[in-house]
Amino acid sequence: MLHVKQLDIVLGKTTILKDVNLTVNGEKVVLVGPNGSGKSTLFRAILGLVPISSGSISIFGKDVRYAKGLLGVSTNIDEVYRIANLNVKDIIEIYCELKEVGNNKSLNMIKEFELEDTLGKRIYKLSTGQAKMVCNILALNQKAEILLLDEPFDNVDQSRRRRFMDLLQNGNFEILMSTHEFELLKNLKDWKLCFMLEGKLWGKFEVSQLDRLYVTKGKVEGALKVMDTSLGYFSITLDKGDVQVRSATNLSSLLEAAAE
Amino acid sequence: MIFKYFLKSILSNRSLWGWGVIFMLFWLMLGVFVFSSSVPVTAALSYVSSYYGIISLFSFSTIAISISYTLYYGSSSLAYSFRYTKLTASTYFLSLLGASSIMAIVMSTIMLAATSGLSSWKFGANLFPYQPLAALAISAIAGAFMMVLAMGLVLIVINYAGLKNITFIGFVPLVLSYVFGFGQLYTKIPEALEYVSPFTAISSLLYASYGGFKIPKVFIDPSQGTLNPWLLLVSLIVWLLVLSAIDTQLLRRIRARAIEEARQV
């Protein structure tokens, strides 16, 4: 279980995350927001890679600032796999050992995804899509109870996307996943959905209700959520409103359409 | 055993082989074939011993640079791994320490073989090391010292200062090795500093183990008495222990840094 409470992240003089609250408990949650909305910073904060300015993050009841040896968490963020200058095979072996799991499953999955030629190469020498898939595979095979997947489908080809999506759908674990692509949501029927923009997070909604979600400019009484953005207030409502969420390709275009 | 991966990584580091071994062998050849023209055969063993000591010191200092960059690129990985894997700061520290010591032994073995072979050929005399095993044991401690020094310096920068100065900090052990190494050979370093400086302790102990000589207080004037090798060894080990204690504390508090922070332009 992941619990983010009133989280603020301020780097220098820039506020990256503002009063973020989120709980992931026995569910799969997708964060949708444009580039620069703070999704990756939220992941990095959960992983202990960014100092928390105020608020708290706990995983399995433990504050991440003081966490040690929590094996039930994994991620696909590549910067955490730079422990030594070694090839992909060695990195897989190291992290499987550090997570106390065998490496056969990961190495087999590398073959299933036709990535055998990456095994002898450093991660930084792979193409962006290959590196992303290797890190996805690393995240998936560490027997984690919660997976933190930052844009797992970026630069990944359609065939591999579909196969990896199936693995995520069928896996018995919690997921917090980010994406800037609305298109992906149609494959995530049983998932929860949060919107993220300008360092703020709104949710959770049901992805299965996506066809029924609308956005309307301004504050609407009885709205599920009211989003306070630099473009003004936007209300997320059920079954009626100005713009259907489903009709947009991303959050920015959705709000722009609602603002017109 | 994460140690074996660090050992593999450090042993396969081309920069380390290039600067720490090949470049030092070049220095050694200059010393044996070019700078030795005025050295009589009777003084050859002392000359060669001091050359082995200083070349090995420079060679070990390149380990420090590699360790610095390992930490620089791995800060996020370590911040994550200490939280979400079974890796502990102590395990990581000891693994890197072991790998650095073994690399130093490998380097020292090459330097011993090259020094004795080339100098014996050049001078036409038996100039083989007097106590090669002692030289290798000191090399292991020296490699460990370079690693803990580099780790301490880099962790201070990573945790408290940002990465802007990482390039400079990474070269501090190398610069100090050159300053103290040449300083000891060509100037009169105060006796207290000879005992306190781990760099002079390393080159002095290697000198003594290669040639079997007592260590002169002043190399350019050996008549001024000798240094106690056991005190030099104790000094080096104390440095190692103190820095190890500091490093493990700093490692537990490691901050993830974006490598782009190190950009200068």
Short mmCIF file of C-alpha atoms in Angstrom, two decimals:
data_model
loop_
_atom_site.label_atom_id
_atom_site.label_comp_id
_atom_site.label_asym_id
_atom_site.label_seq_id
_atom_site.Cartn_x
_atom_site.Cartn_y
_atom_site.Cartn_z
CA MET A 1 0.00 0.00 0.00
CA LEU A 2 1.23 3.42 -1.01
CA HIS A 3 0.06 6.52 0.78
CA VAL A 4 1.02 10.01 -0.34
CA LYS A 5 -0.19 12.72 1.99
CA GLN A 6 -0.14 16.49 1.39
CA LEU A 7 3.09 16.17 -0.55
CA ASP A 8 4.97 19.26 -1.64
CA ILE A 9 8.19 19.10 -3.63
CA VAL A 10 10.10 22.33 -4.08
CA LEU A 11 13.37 22.26 -6.00
CA GLY A 12 15.27 25.53 -5.71
CA LYS A 13 12.60 28.17 -6.04
CA THR A 14 10.33 26.05 -8.20
CA THR A 15 7.38 24.21 -6.76
CA ILE A 16 7.10 20.92 -8.64
CA LEU A 17 4.38 19.19 -6.65
CA LYS A 18 1.67 20.92 -4.65
CA ASP A 19 -0.42 19.24 -1.96
CA VAL A 20 -0.50 15.86 -3.68
CA ASN A 21 -2.63 13.21 -2.01
CA LEU A 22 -2.87 9.67 -3.32
CA THR A 23 -3.49 6.19 -2.01
CA VAL A 24 -2.84 2.98 -3.93
CA ASN A 25 -4.29 0.07 -2.02
CA GLY A 26 -4.84 -3.24 -3.82
CA GLU A 27 -5.46 -1.53 -7.15
CA LYS A 28 -3.88 -0.37 -10.36
CA VAL A 29 -3.75 3.37 -10.85
CA VAL A 30 -2.83 5.32 -13.95
CA LEU A 31 -1.68 8.94 -13.71
CA VAL A 32 -2.46 10.93 -16.82
CA GLY A 33 -0.89 14.28 -17.48
CA PRO A 34 1.18 16.16 -20.01
CA ASN A 35 4.98 16.24 -19.97
CA GLY A 36 6.18 18.45 -17.14
CA SER A 37 3.09 17.97 -15.02
CA GLY A 38 5.06 16.38 -12.16
CA LYS A 39 4.41 12.66 -12.76
CA SER A 40 8.06 11.65 -12.86
CA THR A 41 8.88 13.82 -9.85
CA LEU A 42 6.15 12.05 -7.90
CA PHE A 43 7.69 8.69 -8.81
CA ARG A 44 11.17 9.93 -7.93
CA ALA A 45 9.92 11.19 -4.57
CA ILE A 46 8.35 7.82 -3.80
CA LEU A 47 11.63 6.13 -4.70
CA GLY A 48 13.65 8.43 -2.46
CA LEU A 49 15.36 10.22 -5.34
CA VAL A 50 13.96 13.67 -4.60
CA PRO A 51 13.88 15.32 -1.16
CA ILE A 52 10.40 15.79 0.26
CA SER A 53 9.75 19.44 1.11
CA SER A 54 6.63 18.80 3.18
CA GLY A 55 4.02 16.10 3.61
CA SER A 56 4.82 12.41 3.65
CA ILE A 57 5.01 9.27 1.56
CA SER A 58 4.67 5.83 3.10
CA ILE A 59 4.87 2.39 1.55
CA PHE A 60 3.60 -0.59 3.52
CA GLY A 61 3.27 1.84 6.44
CA LYS A 62 6.91 2.94 6.37
CA ASP A 63 8.00 6.51 5.67
CA VAL A 64 10.10 6.36 2.48
CA ARG A 65 12.62 8.82 3.95
CA TYR A 66 13.65 6.18 6.46
CA ALA A 67 12.84 3.04 4.45
CA LYS A 68 15.42 0.25 4.31
CA GLY A 69 15.26 -3.06 2.51
CA LEU A 70 11.62 -2.79 1.35
CA LEU A 71 11.80 -5.50 -1.30
CA GLY A 72 8.15 -5.19 -2.32
CA VAL A 73 8.70 -2.09 -4.46
CA SER A 74 10.06 -2.01 -8.00
CA THR A 75 10.33 0.53 -10.78
CA ASN A 76 11.22 0.96 -14.43
CA ILE A 77 13.09 4.25 -13.93
CA ASP A 78 16.45 3.60 -15.58
CA GLU A 79 18.57 5.82 -13.34
CA VAL A 80 18.13 3.40 -10.45
CA TYR A 81 19.84 0.66 -12.47
CA ARG A 82 23.19 2.44 -12.81
CA ILE A 83 24.87 0.84 -9.82
CA ALA A 84 27.90 -0.20 -11.85
CA ASN A 85 29.16 0.07 -15.39
CA LEU A 86 28.00 -3.38 -16.48
CA ASN A 87 25.99 -4.92 -19.28
CA VAL A 88 22.26 -5.65 -19.16
CA LYS A 89 22.75 -9.32 -18.21
CA ASP A 90 24.88 -8.39 -15.20
CA ILE A 91 22.47 -5.64 -14.16
CA ILE A 92 19.58 -8.13 -14.30
CA GLU A 93 21.58 -10.61 -12.22
CA ILE A 94 22.57 -7.95 -9.65
CA TYR A 95 19.04 -6.66 -9.14
CA CYS A 96 17.50 -10.11 -9.03
CA GLU A 97 20.04 -11.00 -6.35
CA LEU A 98 19.39 -7.78 -4.45
CA LYS A 99 15.66 -8.47 -4.63
CA GLU A 100 16.13 -12.12 -3.63
CA VAL A 101 14.51 -13.52 -6.79
CA GLY A 102 15.88 -15.81 -9.47
CA ASN A 103 16.95 -14.26 -12.75
CA ASN A 104 15.55 -16.94 -15.10
CA LYS A 105 12.20 -15.24 -15.44
CA SER A 106 13.76 -11.92 -16.43
CA LEU A 107 16.20 -13.52 -18.86
CA ASN A 108 13.38 -15.56 -20.43
CA MET A 109 11.27 -12.46 -20.78
CA ILE A 110 14.18 -10.70 -22.47
CA LYS A 111 14.07 -13.49 -25.06
CA GLU A 112 10.26 -13.38 -25.35
CA PHE A 113 10.48 -9.68 -26.13
CA GLU A 114 13.26 -10.36 -28.66
CA LEU A 115 15.79 -8.30 -26.73
CA GLU A 116 18.59 -10.90 -26.54
CA ASP A 117 21.00 -8.59 -28.35
CA THR A 118 20.75 -6.13 -25.45
CA LEU A 119 22.19 -8.56 -22.89
CA GLY A 120 25.81 -7.82 -23.73
CA LYS A 121 25.35 -4.06 -23.94
CA ARG A 122 25.33 -1.27 -21.36
CA ILE A 123 21.84 0.19 -20.78
CA TYR A 124 23.02 3.62 -21.98
CA LYS A 125 24.01 2.09 -25.32
CA LEU A 126 20.49 0.78 -26.02
CA SER A 127 17.88 2.60 -28.04
CA THR A 128 15.35 4.49 -25.91
CA GLY A 129 12.67 1.87 -26.56
CA GLN A 130 15.01 -1.04 -25.79
CA ALA A 131 16.19 0.58 -22.55
CA LYS A 132 12.59 1.21 -21.54
CA MET A 133 11.62 -2.42 -22.17
CA VAL A 134 14.65 -3.77 -20.28
CA CYS A 135 13.74 -1.60 -17.30
CA ASN A 136 10.07 -2.63 -17.61
CA ILE A 137 11.17 -6.27 -17.48
CA LEU A 138 13.40 -5.57 -14.48
CA ALA A 139 10.47 -3.93 -12.69
CA LEU A 140 8.06 -6.72 -13.52
CA ASN A 141 10.16 -9.65 -12.36
CA GLN A 142 11.21 -8.61 -8.89
CA LYS A 143 8.19 -10.16 -7.14
CA ALA A 144 7.18 -6.65 -6.15
CA GLU A 145 3.87 -5.94 -4.46
CA ILE A 146 3.75 -2.50 -6.02
CA LEU A 147 5.19 -1.47 -9.38
CA LEU A 148 6.01 2.17 -10.09
CA LEU A 149 6.02 2.48 -13.87
CA ASP A 150 6.94 5.83 -15.34
CA GLU A 151 5.78 6.09 -18.96
CA PRO A 152 6.41 2.37 -19.59
CA PHE A 153 5.24 2.54 -23.21
CA ASP A 154 7.28 5.54 -24.36
CA ASN A 155 9.13 4.68 -27.60
CA VAL A 156 8.02 1.06 -27.34
CA ASP A 157 6.64 -0.51 -30.52
CA GLN A 158 3.01 -1.64 -30.76
CA SER A 159 3.67 -5.36 -30.56
CA ARG A 160 5.73 -5.09 -27.40
CA ARG A 161 3.27 -2.57 -25.92
CA ARG A 162 0.41 -5.01 -26.33
CA ARG A 163 2.32 -7.92 -24.83
CA PHE A 164 3.61 -5.90 -21.90
CA MET A 165 0.15 -4.45 -21.29
CA ASP A 166 -1.23 -7.99 -21.04
CA LEU A 167 1.38 -8.85 -18.43
CA LEU A 168 0.45 -5.78 -16.41
CA GLN A 169 -3.27 -6.52 -16.68
CA ASN A 170 -2.85 -10.10 -15.52
CA GLY A 171 -0.30 -9.46 -12.79
CA ASN A 172 -1.27 -9.83 -9.16
CA PHE A 173 0.28 -6.62 -7.88
CA GLU A 174 -0.51 -2.98 -7.30
CA ILE A 175 0.59 -0.56 -10.00
CA LEU A 176 1.09 3.17 -10.13
CA MET A 177 1.72 4.01 -13.78
CA SER A 178 2.12 7.32 -15.55
CA THR A 179 1.35 8.19 -19.14
CA HIS A 180 0.63 11.25 -21.22
CA GLU A 181 -1.37 9.21 -23.76
CA PHE A 182 -5.16 9.05 -23.36
CA GLU A 183 -5.15 6.37 -26.05
CA LEU A 184 -3.73 3.87 -23.57
CA LEU A 185 -6.69 4.20 -21.22
CA LYS A 186 -8.97 2.06 -23.39
CA ASN A 187 -6.83 -0.94 -22.42
CA LEU A 188 -7.06 -0.29 -18.69
CA LYS A 189 -10.68 -1.06 -17.94
CA ASP A 190 -10.33 -2.09 -14.29
CA TRP A 191 -7.87 0.60 -13.39
CA LYS A 192 -8.28 3.78 -11.40
CA LEU A 193 -7.47 7.09 -13.07
CA CYS A 194 -5.91 10.31 -11.78
CA PHE A 195 -5.21 13.50 -13.66
CA MET A 196 -2.03 15.42 -13.06
CA LEU A 197 -1.32 18.96 -14.19
CA GLU A 198 0.97 21.74 -12.97
CA GLY A 199 2.11 19.66 -10.00
CA LYS A 200 -1.40 18.94 -8.75
CA LEU A 201 -3.23 15.66 -8.78
CA TRP A 202 -6.97 14.98 -9.06
CA GLY A 203 -8.60 11.63 -8.67
CA LYS A 204 -9.22 8.83 -8.34
CA PHE A 205 -11.80 8.11 -11.05
CA GLU A 206 -12.75 4.77 -12.60
CA VAL A 207 -11.26 4.17 -16.04
CA SER A 208 -14.38 2.10 -16.76
CA GLN A 209 -16.38 5.32 -16.38
CA LEU A 210 -14.24 7.17 -18.91
CA ASP A 211 -17.11 7.45 -21.41
CA ARG A 212 -19.22 9.12 -18.73
CA LEU A 213 -16.63 11.70 -17.62
CA TYR A 214 -16.91 15.28 -18.86
CA VAL A 215 -14.98 18.47 -18.28
CA THR A 216 -16.62 21.87 -17.96
CA LYS A 217 -14.90 25.22 -17.51
CA GLY A 218 -15.56 26.81 -14.15
CA LYS A 219 -16.87 25.44 -10.90
CA VAL A 220 -19.92 23.20 -11.30
CA GLU A 221 -21.99 22.24 -8.34
CA GLY A 222 -21.94 18.51 -7.65
CA ALA A 223 -18.75 17.99 -9.69
CA LEU A 224 -16.64 14.95 -8.89
CA LYS A 225 -13.56 17.18 -8.72
CA VAL A 226 -12.75 20.80 -9.44
CA MET A 227 -9.33 21.37 -11.03
CA ASP A 228 -7.60 24.63 -10.17
CA THR A 229 -5.19 25.33 -13.06
CA SER A 230 -3.42 28.30 -14.61
CA LEU A 231 -6.15 28.22 -17.30
CA GLY A 232 -8.79 28.63 -14.60
CA TYR A 233 -11.13 26.23 -12.84
CA PHE A 234 -12.39 23.09 -14.58
CA SER A 235 -14.99 20.73 -13.18
CA ILE A 236 -15.01 17.03 -13.83
CA THR A 237 -18.55 15.80 -13.94
CA LEU A 238 -20.39 12.56 -14.58
CA ASP A 239 -22.67 12.05 -17.60
CA LYS A 240 -22.93 15.71 -18.61
CA GLY A 241 -20.62 18.64 -19.32
CA ASP A 242 -18.92 20.57 -22.09
CA VAL A 243 -16.28 18.13 -23.37
CA GLN A 244 -16.23 14.39 -23.06
CA VAL A 245 -12.93 13.19 -21.62
CA ARG A 246 -12.88 10.27 -24.06
CA SER A 247 -12.83 12.67 -27.01
CA ALA A 248 -9.42 14.13 -26.12
CA THR A 249 -5.97 12.77 -26.95
CA ASN A 250 -4.31 14.30 -23.90
CA LEU A 251 -5.11 16.38 -20.84
CA SER A 252 -3.87 19.68 -22.26
CA SER A 253 -6.03 19.41 -25.37
CA LEU A 254 -8.97 18.39 -23.18
CA LEU A 255 -8.72 21.52 -21.04
CA GLU A 256 -8.09 23.74 -24.05
CA ALA A 257 -11.23 22.36 -25.68
CA ALA A 258 -13.21 22.95 -22.50
CA ALA A 259 -11.82 26.47 -22.18
CA GLU A 260 -13.02 27.51 -25.67
CA MET B 1 27.64 -11.60 -3.94
CA ILE B 2 27.55 -8.13 -5.42
CA PHE B 3 31.31 -8.01 -4.86
CA LYS B 4 31.99 -10.16 -7.93
CA TYR B 5 30.14 -7.68 -10.16
CA PHE B 6 32.14 -4.73 -8.81
CA LEU B 7 35.33 -6.72 -9.27
CA LYS B 8 34.34 -7.52 -12.84
CA SER B 9 33.45 -3.88 -13.45
CA ILE B 10 36.71 -2.53 -12.04
CA LEU B 11 38.90 -5.17 -13.70
CA SER B 12 37.29 -4.48 -17.07
CA ASN B 13 37.60 -0.70 -16.75
CA ARG B 14 39.60 0.35 -19.81
CA SER B 15 40.42 3.80 -18.41
CA LEU B 16 41.93 2.21 -15.35
CA TRP B 17 44.10 -0.04 -17.50
CA GLY B 18 45.02 2.81 -19.78
CA TRP B 19 45.94 5.44 -17.17
CA GLY B 20 46.69 3.22 -14.19
CA VAL B 21 48.77 0.57 -15.95
CA ILE B 22 49.84 1.44 -19.50
CA PHE B 23 50.57 5.12 -18.79
CA MET B 24 52.47 4.17 -15.61
CA LEU B 25 54.48 1.58 -17.53
CA PHE B 26 55.43 4.39 -19.89
CA TRP B 27 56.64 6.41 -16.85
CA LEU B 28 58.51 3.35 -15.65
CA MET B 29 60.29 2.96 -18.98
CA LEU B 30 61.28 6.64 -18.88
CA GLY B 31 62.64 6.07 -15.37
CA VAL B 32 64.54 2.95 -16.25
CA PHE B 33 65.88 3.86 -19.69
CA VAL B 34 66.01 7.68 -19.80
CA PHE B 35 66.29 9.24 -16.33
CA SER B 36 68.70 6.59 -14.98
CA SER B 37 71.70 7.56 -17.11
CA SER B 38 73.63 8.92 -14.12
CA VAL B 39 72.66 6.13 -11.71
CA PRO B 40 75.54 3.74 -10.93
CA VAL B 41 74.82 0.01 -10.70
CA THR B 42 75.61 0.11 -6.97
CA ALA B 43 72.70 2.54 -6.41
CA ALA B 44 70.40 0.90 -8.93
CA LEU B 45 68.31 -1.10 -6.43
CA SER B 46 67.56 1.97 -4.32
CA TYR B 47 66.74 3.99 -7.43
CA VAL B 48 64.49 1.26 -8.83
CA SER B 49 62.78 0.76 -5.46
CA SER B 50 61.89 4.42 -5.17
CA TYR B 51 60.64 4.39 -8.75
CA TYR B 52 58.45 1.35 -8.04
CA GLY B 53 57.06 3.09 -4.93
CA ILE B 54 56.12 6.29 -6.68
CA ILE B 55 54.82 4.68 -9.89
CA SER B 56 52.61 2.35 -7.88
CA LEU B 57 51.32 5.27 -5.82
CA PHE B 58 50.31 7.11 -9.01
CA SER B 59 48.83 3.93 -10.38
CA PHE B 60 46.63 3.36 -7.30
CA SER B 61 45.41 6.95 -7.39
CA THR B 62 43.70 6.20 -10.71
CA ILE B 63 41.48 3.75 -8.79
CA ALA B 64 40.27 6.75 -6.81
CA ILE B 65 39.13 8.47 -10.01
CA SER B 66 37.19 5.40 -11.11
CA ILE B 67 35.51 5.12 -7.71
CA SER B 68 34.58 8.81 -7.83
CA TYR B 69 32.80 8.38 -11.14
CA THR B 70 31.11 5.15 -10.03
CA LEU B 71 29.50 7.06 -7.17
CA TYR B 72 28.75 10.09 -9.31
CA TYR B 73 26.82 8.02 -11.84
CA GLY B 74 25.33 5.72 -9.20
CA SER B 75 23.93 8.12 -6.59
CA SER B 76 20.30 7.58 -7.64
CA SER B 77 20.84 3.88 -7.88
CA LEU B 78 22.27 3.71 -4.38
CA ALA B 79 19.57 5.95 -2.87
CA TYR B 80 17.00 3.57 -4.36
CA SER B 81 18.85 0.34 -3.61
CA PHE B 82 19.39 1.09 0.08
CA ARG B 83 15.63 1.64 0.43
CA TYR B 84 14.14 -0.97 -1.87
CA THR B 85 16.63 -3.82 -2.15
CA LYS B 86 18.57 -5.84 0.40
CA LEU B 87 21.73 -3.86 -0.39
CA THR B 88 23.13 -2.06 2.65
CA ALA B 89 25.67 0.73 2.82
CA SER B 90 28.10 -1.63 4.59
CA THR B 91 27.78 -4.35 1.94
CA TYR B 92 28.26 -1.85 -0.86
CA PHE B 93 31.22 -0.26 0.90
CA LEU B 94 32.95 -3.57 1.61
CA SER B 95 32.33 -4.84 -1.92
CA LEU B 96 33.90 -1.76 -3.45
CA LEU B 97 36.74 -1.88 -0.92
CA GLY B 98 37.50 -5.49 -1.80
CA ALA B 99 37.36 -4.84 -5.53
CA SER B 100 39.67 -1.82 -5.21
CA SER B 101 42.18 -3.79 -3.14
CA ILE B 102 42.27 -6.61 -5.66
CA MET B 103 42.69 -4.15 -8.52
CA ALA B 104 45.59 -2.56 -6.62
CA ILE B 105 47.20 -5.99 -6.15
CA VAL B 106 46.86 -6.66 -9.88
CA MET B 107 48.38 -3.29 -10.72
CA SER B 108 51.18 -3.76 -8.22
CA THR B 109 51.97 -7.24 -9.55
CA ILE B 110 52.33 -5.80 -13.05
CA MET B 111 54.51 -2.95 -11.74
CA LEU B 112 56.66 -5.39 -9.75
CA ALA B 113 57.18 -7.64 -12.74
CA ALA B 114 57.83 -4.75 -15.12
CA THR B 115 60.10 -2.87 -12.73
CA SER B 116 62.24 -5.89 -11.88
CA GLY B 117 62.37 -7.19 -15.46
CA LEU B 118 63.16 -3.89 -17.19
CA SER B 119 65.60 -2.62 -14.56
CA SER B 120 67.48 -5.94 -14.29
CA TRP B 121 67.86 -5.91 -18.07
CA LYS B 122 68.92 -2.25 -18.18
CA PHE B 123 71.46 -2.43 -15.34
CA GLY B 124 72.56 -6.00 -16.07
CA ALA B 125 72.09 -6.97 -12.44
CA ASN B 126 69.60 -8.88 -10.31
CA LEU B 127 67.15 -6.18 -9.23
CA PHE B 128 64.24 -8.36 -8.20
CA PRO B 129 62.02 -7.29 -5.26
CA TYR B 130 63.22 -8.19 -1.78
CA GLN B 131 59.77 -8.81 -0.24
CA PRO B 132 57.22 -9.06 -3.07
CA LEU B 133 54.45 -10.41 -0.82
CA ALA B 134 54.87 -7.50 1.57
CA ALA B 135 54.69 -5.15 -1.42
CA LEU B 136 51.43 -6.76 -2.53
CA ALA B 137 49.96 -6.59 0.97
CA ILE B 138 50.81 -2.87 1.18
CA SER B 139 49.34 -2.43 -2.30
CA ALA B 140 46.06 -3.96 -1.12
CA ILE B 141 45.91 -1.51 1.78
CA ALA B 142 46.90 1.34 -0.54
CA GLY B 143 44.14 0.44 -3.02
CA ALA B 144 41.64 0.36 -0.16
CA PHE B 145 42.90 3.72 1.10
CA MET B 146 42.52 5.35 -2.32
CA MET B 147 39.00 3.98 -2.55
CA VAL B 148 37.92 5.29 0.89
CA LEU B 149 39.53 8.68 0.25
CA ALA B 150 37.79 9.06 -3.11
CA MET B 151 34.48 7.86 -1.67
CA GLY B 152 34.65 10.31 1.23
CA LEU B 153 35.43 13.28 -0.98
CA VAL B 154 32.78 12.46 -3.56
CA LEU B 155 30.09 11.72 -1.00
CA ILE B 156 30.65 15.08 0.67
CA VAL B 157 30.14 16.72 -2.72
CA ILE B 158 27.13 14.57 -3.60
CA ASN B 159 25.42 14.97 -0.23
CA TYR B 160 26.16 18.57 0.59
CA ALA B 161 27.60 20.58 -2.30
CA GLY B 162 26.09 19.47 -5.63
CA LEU B 163 27.99 18.06 -8.56
CA LYS B 164 29.50 21.22 -10.08
CA ASN B 165 32.91 20.43 -8.57
CA ILE B 166 32.82 16.68 -9.09
CA THR B 167 35.47 16.66 -11.83
CA PHE B 168 37.95 18.53 -9.67
CA ILE B 169 37.16 16.49 -6.56
CA GLY B 170 37.60 13.25 -8.48
CA PHE B 171 41.20 14.19 -9.26
CA VAL B 172 42.19 15.29 -5.74
CA PRO B 173 43.71 11.89 -4.76
CA LEU B 174 45.70 11.85 -8.00
CA VAL B 175 46.95 15.40 -7.47
CA LEU B 176 47.88 14.69 -3.84
CA SER B 177 49.69 11.53 -4.94
CA TYR B 178 51.80 13.52 -7.39
CA VAL B 179 52.45 16.33 -4.88
CA PHE B 180 53.51 14.01 -2.06
CA GLY B 181 55.20 11.47 -4.34
CA PHE B 182 57.48 13.94 -6.08
CA GLY B 183 57.75 16.04 -2.91
CA GLN B 184 59.18 13.09 -1.05
CA LEU B 185 61.66 12.24 -3.80
CA TYR B 186 62.95 15.70 -4.60
CA THR B 187 62.38 17.88 -1.52
CA LYS B 188 62.73 17.68 2.24
CA ILE B 189 59.32 16.90 3.71
CA PRO B 190 59.07 17.45 7.50
CA GLU B 191 59.34 14.17 9.41
CA ALA B 192 55.93 14.57 11.07
CA LEU B 193 54.31 15.02 7.67
CA GLU B 194 56.06 11.88 6.40
CA TYR B 195 54.29 9.94 9.16
CA VAL B 196 50.93 11.70 8.85
CA SER B 197 50.68 11.63 5.06
CA PRO B 198 49.20 8.36 3.78
CA PHE B 199 50.67 9.08 0.34
CA THR B 200 54.27 9.18 1.53
CA ALA B 201 53.53 6.19 3.76
CA ILE B 202 52.46 4.17 0.71
CA SER B 203 55.45 5.03 -1.46
CA SER B 204 57.89 4.62 1.48
CA LEU B 205 56.54 1.21 2.46
CA LEU B 206 56.64 0.03 -1.16
CA TYR B 207 60.20 1.33 -1.44
CA ALA B 208 61.21 -0.62 1.66
CA SER B 209 59.47 -3.82 0.59
CA TYR B 210 61.00 -3.73 -2.90
CA GLY B 211 64.59 -2.97 -1.95
CA GLY B 212 64.69 -4.25 1.63
CA PHE B 213 66.14 -0.87 2.66
CA LYS B 214 65.44 1.31 5.65
CA ILE B 215 63.32 4.30 4.62
CA PRO B 216 65.31 7.56 4.57
CA LYS B 217 63.68 10.61 6.15
CA VAL B 218 64.94 12.62 3.19
CA PHE B 219 65.46 10.79 -0.06
CA ILE B 220 67.78 13.44 -1.48
CA ASP B 221 69.93 13.24 1.67
CA PRO B 222 69.74 9.71 3.16
CA SER B 223 72.26 10.63 5.86
CA GLN B 224 69.52 12.41 7.87
CA GLY B 225 68.22 9.21 9.44
CA THR B 226 65.40 6.79 8.73
CA LEU B 227 61.67 6.46 9.29
CA ASN B 228 59.97 3.73 11.32
CA PRO B 229 58.10 1.54 8.79
CA TRP B 230 55.69 0.22 11.43
CA LEU B 231 54.60 3.72 12.35
CA LEU B 232 54.03 4.45 8.67
CA LEU B 233 51.91 1.31 8.39
CA VAL B 234 49.90 2.21 11.50
CA SER B 235 49.36 5.71 10.12
CA LEU B 236 48.07 4.31 6.83
CA ILE B 237 45.74 1.86 8.58
CA VAL B 238 44.39 4.56 10.90
CA TRP B 239 43.61 6.70 7.85
CA LEU B 240 41.86 3.72 6.29
CA LEU B 241 39.76 3.02 9.38
CA VAL B 242 38.79 6.62 10.06
CA LEU B 243 37.81 7.28 6.45
CA SER B 244 35.91 3.98 6.32
CA ALA B 245 33.82 5.02 9.33
CA ILE B 246 33.10 8.42 7.78
CA ASP B 247 32.31 6.91 4.37
CA THR B 248 29.74 4.42 5.65
CA GLN B 249 27.93 7.21 7.49
CA LEU B 250 27.95 9.42 4.40
CA LEU B 251 26.86 6.51 2.23
CA ARG B 252 23.79 5.90 4.40
CA ARG B 253 22.74 9.50 3.75
CA ILE B 254 23.50 9.51 0.02
CA ARG B 255 21.40 11.92 -2.04
CA ALA B 256 20.29 11.09 -5.53
CA ARG B 257 21.79 13.60 -7.92
CA ALA B 258 21.05 14.17 -11.59
CA ILE B 259 24.32 13.67 -13.47
CA GLU B 260 23.49 16.73 -15.59
CA GLU B 261 24.27 18.82 -12.50
CA ALA B 262 27.95 18.26 -13.25
CA ARG B 263 27.79 20.09 -16.58
CA GLN B 264 30.23 22.99 -16.66
CA VAL B 265 29.00 24.74 -19.80
#
